[in-house]
Short mmCIF file of C-alpha atoms in Angstrom, two decimals:
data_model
loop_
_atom_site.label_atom_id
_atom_site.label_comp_id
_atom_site.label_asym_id
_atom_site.label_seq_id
_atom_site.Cartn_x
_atom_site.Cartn_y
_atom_site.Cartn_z
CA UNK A 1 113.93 77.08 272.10
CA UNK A 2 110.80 74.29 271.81
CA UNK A 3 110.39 73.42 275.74
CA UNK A 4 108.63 70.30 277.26
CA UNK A 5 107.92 70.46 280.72
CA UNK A 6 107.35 67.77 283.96
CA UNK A 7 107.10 67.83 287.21
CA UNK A 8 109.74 66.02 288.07
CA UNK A 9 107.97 64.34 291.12
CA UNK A 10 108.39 62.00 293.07
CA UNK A 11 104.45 61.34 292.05
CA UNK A 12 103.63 58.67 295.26
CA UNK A 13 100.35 56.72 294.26
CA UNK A 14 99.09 53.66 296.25
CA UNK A 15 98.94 50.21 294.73
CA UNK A 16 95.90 50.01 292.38
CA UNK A 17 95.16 53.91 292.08
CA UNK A 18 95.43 56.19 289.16
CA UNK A 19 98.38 57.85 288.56
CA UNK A 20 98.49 61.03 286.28
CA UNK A 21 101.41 61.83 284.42
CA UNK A 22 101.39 65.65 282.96
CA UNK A 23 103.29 67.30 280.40
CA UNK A 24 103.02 71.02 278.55
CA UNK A 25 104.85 71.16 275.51
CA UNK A 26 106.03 75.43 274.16
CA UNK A 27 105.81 74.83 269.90
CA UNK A 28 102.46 74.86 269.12
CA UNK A 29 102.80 73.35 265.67
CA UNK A 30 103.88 69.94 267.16
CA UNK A 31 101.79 67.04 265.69
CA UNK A 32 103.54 63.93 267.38
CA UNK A 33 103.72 62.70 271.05
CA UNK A 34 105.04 60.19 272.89
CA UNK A 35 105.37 58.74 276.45
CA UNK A 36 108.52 56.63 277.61
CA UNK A 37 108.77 54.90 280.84
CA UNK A 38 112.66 54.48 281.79
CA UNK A 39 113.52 52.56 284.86
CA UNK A 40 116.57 53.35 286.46
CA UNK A 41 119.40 52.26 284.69
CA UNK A 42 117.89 51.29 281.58
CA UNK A 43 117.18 52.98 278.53
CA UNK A 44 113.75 54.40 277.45
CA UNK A 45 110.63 52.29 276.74
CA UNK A 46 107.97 53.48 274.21
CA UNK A 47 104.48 52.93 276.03
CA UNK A 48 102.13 55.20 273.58
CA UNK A 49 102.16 57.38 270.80
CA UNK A 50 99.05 60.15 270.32
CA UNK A 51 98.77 62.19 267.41
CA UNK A 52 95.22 63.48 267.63
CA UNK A 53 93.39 65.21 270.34
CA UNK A 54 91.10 63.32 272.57
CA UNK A 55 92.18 60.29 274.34
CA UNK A 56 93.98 57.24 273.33
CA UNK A 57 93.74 53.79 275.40
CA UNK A 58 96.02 50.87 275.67
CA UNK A 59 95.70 48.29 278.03
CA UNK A 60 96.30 50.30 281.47
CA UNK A 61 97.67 53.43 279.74
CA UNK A 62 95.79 56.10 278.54
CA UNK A 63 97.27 59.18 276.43
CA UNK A 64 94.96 62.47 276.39
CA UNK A 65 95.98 64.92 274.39
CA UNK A 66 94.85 68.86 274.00
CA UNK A 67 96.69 70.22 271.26
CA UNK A 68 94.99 73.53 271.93
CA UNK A 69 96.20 73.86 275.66
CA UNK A 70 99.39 72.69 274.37
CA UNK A 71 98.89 69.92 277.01
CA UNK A 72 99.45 65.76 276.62
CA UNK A 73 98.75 63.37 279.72
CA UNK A 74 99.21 59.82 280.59
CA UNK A 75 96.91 57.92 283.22
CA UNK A 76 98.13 54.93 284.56
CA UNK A 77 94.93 53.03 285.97
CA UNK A 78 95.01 50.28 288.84
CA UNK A 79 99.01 51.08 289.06
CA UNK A 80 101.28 48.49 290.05
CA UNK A 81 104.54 48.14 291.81
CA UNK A 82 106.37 47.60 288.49
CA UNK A 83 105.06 50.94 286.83
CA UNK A 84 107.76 52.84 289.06
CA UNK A 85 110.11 54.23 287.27
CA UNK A 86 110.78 57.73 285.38
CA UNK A 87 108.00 58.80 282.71
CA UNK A 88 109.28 60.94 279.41
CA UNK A 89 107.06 63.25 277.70
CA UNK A 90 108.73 63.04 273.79
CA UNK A 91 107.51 66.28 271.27
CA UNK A 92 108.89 65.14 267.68
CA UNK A 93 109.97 68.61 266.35
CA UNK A 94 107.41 70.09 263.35
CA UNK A 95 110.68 71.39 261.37
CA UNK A 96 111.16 68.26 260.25
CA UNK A 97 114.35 65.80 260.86
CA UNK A 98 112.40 63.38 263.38
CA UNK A 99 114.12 64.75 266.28
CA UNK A 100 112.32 64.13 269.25
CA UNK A 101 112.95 66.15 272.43
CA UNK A 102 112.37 65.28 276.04
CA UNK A 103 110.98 66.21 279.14
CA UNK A 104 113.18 65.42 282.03
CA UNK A 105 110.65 62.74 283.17
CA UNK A 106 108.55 62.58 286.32
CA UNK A 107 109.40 60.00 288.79
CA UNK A 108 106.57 57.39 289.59
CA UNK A 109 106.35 55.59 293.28
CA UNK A 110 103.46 52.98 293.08
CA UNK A 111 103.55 52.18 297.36
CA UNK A 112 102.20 48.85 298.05
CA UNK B 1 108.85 44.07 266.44
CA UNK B 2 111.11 47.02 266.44
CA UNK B 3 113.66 45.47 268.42
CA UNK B 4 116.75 47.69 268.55
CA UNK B 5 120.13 46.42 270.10
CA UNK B 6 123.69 48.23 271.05
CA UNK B 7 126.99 46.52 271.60
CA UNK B 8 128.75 46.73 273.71
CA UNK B 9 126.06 47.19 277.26
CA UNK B 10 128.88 48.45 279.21
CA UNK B 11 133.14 49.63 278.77
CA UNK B 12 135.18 50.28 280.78
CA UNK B 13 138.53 52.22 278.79
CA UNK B 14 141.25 54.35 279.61
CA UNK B 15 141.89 57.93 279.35
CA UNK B 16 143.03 59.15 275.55
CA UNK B 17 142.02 55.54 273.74
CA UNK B 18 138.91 55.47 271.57
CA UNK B 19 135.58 53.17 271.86
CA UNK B 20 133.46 52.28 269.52
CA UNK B 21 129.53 51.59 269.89
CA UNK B 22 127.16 49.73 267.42
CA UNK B 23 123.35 49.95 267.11
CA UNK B 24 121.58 47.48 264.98
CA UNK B 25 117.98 47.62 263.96
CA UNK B 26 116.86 43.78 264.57
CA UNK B 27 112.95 43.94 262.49
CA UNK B 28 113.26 46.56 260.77
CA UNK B 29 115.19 48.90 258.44
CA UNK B 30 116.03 52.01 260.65
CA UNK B 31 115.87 55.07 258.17
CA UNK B 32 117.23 57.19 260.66
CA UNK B 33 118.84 56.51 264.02
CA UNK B 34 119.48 58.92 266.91
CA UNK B 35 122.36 59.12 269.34
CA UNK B 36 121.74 60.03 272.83
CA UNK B 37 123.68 60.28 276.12
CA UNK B 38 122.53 60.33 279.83
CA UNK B 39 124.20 62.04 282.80
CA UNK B 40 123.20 60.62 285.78
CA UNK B 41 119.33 61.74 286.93
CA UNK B 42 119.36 63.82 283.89
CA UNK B 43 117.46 63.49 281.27
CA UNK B 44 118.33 62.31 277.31
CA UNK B 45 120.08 64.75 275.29
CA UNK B 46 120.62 64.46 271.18
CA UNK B 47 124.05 64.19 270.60
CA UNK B 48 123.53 63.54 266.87
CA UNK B 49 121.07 62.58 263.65
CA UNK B 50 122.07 59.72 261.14
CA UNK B 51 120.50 59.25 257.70
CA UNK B 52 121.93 55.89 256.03
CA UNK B 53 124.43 57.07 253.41
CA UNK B 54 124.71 60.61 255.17
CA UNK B 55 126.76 62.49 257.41
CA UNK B 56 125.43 62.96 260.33
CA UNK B 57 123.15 65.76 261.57
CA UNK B 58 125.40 67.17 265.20
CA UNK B 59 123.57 68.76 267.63
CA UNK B 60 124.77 72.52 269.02
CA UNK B 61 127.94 71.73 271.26
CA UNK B 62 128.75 68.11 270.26
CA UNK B 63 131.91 68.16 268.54
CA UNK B 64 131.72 66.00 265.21
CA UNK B 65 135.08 65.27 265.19
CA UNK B 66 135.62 63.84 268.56
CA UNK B 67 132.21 61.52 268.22
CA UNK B 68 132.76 59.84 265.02
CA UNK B 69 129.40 58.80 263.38
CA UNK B 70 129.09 56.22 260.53
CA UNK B 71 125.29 54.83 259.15
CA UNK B 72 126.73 52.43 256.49
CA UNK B 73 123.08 50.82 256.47
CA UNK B 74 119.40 50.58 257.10
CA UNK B 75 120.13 48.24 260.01
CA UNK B 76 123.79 49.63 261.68
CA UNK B 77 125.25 52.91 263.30
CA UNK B 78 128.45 52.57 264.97
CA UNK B 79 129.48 55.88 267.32
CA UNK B 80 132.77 56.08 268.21
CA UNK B 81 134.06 57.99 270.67
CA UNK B 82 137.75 59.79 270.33
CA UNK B 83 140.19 60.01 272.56
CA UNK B 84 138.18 59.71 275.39
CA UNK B 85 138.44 61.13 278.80
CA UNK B 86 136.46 61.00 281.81
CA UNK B 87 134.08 63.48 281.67
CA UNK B 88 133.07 61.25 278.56
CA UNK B 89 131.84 59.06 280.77
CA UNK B 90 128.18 58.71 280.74
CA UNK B 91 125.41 56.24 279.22
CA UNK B 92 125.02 56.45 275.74
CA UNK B 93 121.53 55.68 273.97
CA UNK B 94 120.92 54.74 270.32
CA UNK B 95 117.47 54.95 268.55
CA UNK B 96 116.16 54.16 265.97
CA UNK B 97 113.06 55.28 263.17
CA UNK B 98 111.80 53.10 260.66
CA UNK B 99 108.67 53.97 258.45
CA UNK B 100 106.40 55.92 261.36
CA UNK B 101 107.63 58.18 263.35
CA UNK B 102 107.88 56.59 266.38
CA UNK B 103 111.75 55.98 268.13
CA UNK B 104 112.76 52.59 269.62
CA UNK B 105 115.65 52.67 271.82
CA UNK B 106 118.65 50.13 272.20
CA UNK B 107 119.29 49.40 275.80
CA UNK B 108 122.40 51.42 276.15
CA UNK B 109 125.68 51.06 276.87
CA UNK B 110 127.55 52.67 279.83
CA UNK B 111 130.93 54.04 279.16
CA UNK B 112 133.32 54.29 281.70
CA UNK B 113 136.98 56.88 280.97
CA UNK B 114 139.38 55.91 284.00
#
């Protein structure tokens, strides 16, 4: 059974903080990972996409990713109001087929 | 780019009738598209894996024949849901792969079974 695991939070940051979004993923021969920001109500978002290990930046975001601890982050730098909402660690299966599965998402507070 | 969309956003349909869902790939030819569904403050689970021209991949515990899948293109997947009753009720997710292997999701549409 391939795993991903969250804490499921609430993760409270203040306005213009980092937040740190963590995820641990159980098949080691997983190659493809994603972060999704849902807000409540809505369907998922794709923010970023990290394949290699190090870190990836875009914009605010950045995706780290330690394929040896099995272990993919997401920092959220000077975090706004509008990042609150539900973060989803994705693993796109090795076997093949695409299929992505999911964390069940940490929460995200950004208090003004 | 990689605009995905789902009709209807939200239904509202009685107990035993059957509703059908589309998700269209906007920019881009979708090889594959994905259907999900959301209980509340859960999180997404597969229902089902759609190659154009295919049947459909189920997942474990969905039953095929009560969630009707068709992929008649690169850019359409209708799911259609049979007989429905109220624990059917829930929010149902498309998405959608084109040439990488990144997902895009539709924004969902919320079925309601009175």
């Amino acid at each position: 059974q391939k795993e991903v695991e969250q804490n499921s939070g609430p993760l409270s940051v203040p306005e213009g903080a980092i937040a740190s979004l963590n995820c641990t993923y159980s098949d080691r021969g997983s190659q493809s990972f994603f972060w999704y920001r849902q807000y409540s109500g809505k369907s998922p978002e794709l923010i970023m996409s990290i394949y290699s290990n190090g870190d990836k930046e875009d914009g605010r975001f950045t995706a780290q990713l330690n394929k040896a601890s099995q272990y993919v982050s997401l920092l959220i730098r000077d975090s706004q109001p509008s990042d609150s909402a539900t973060y989803l660690c994705a693993v796109k299966d090795p076997g093949g087929g695409n299929k992505l599965t999911f964390g069940t998402g940490t929460q995200l507070k950004v208090e003004l | 780019g990689a605009v995905v969309s789902q009709h209807p956003s939200w239904v509202i349909c009685k107990s035993g009738t059957s509703v059908k869902i589309e998700c269209r790939s906007l920019d881009f030819q979708a090889t594959t598209m994905f259907w999900y569904r959301q209980f509340p403050k859960q999180s997404l689970m597969l229902m089902a894996t759609s190659n154009e021209g295919s049947k459909a991949t189920y997942e474990q515990g969905v039953e095929k024949d009560k969630f009707l899948i068709n992929h008649a293109s690169l850019t359409l997947s209708t799911l259609t849901v049979t007989s429905a009753h109220p624990e059917d009720s829930s929010f149902y997710i498309c998405s959608a792969r084109g040439a990488s292997s990144e997902q895009y999701f539709g924004p969902g549409t919320r079925l309601t079974v009175t």
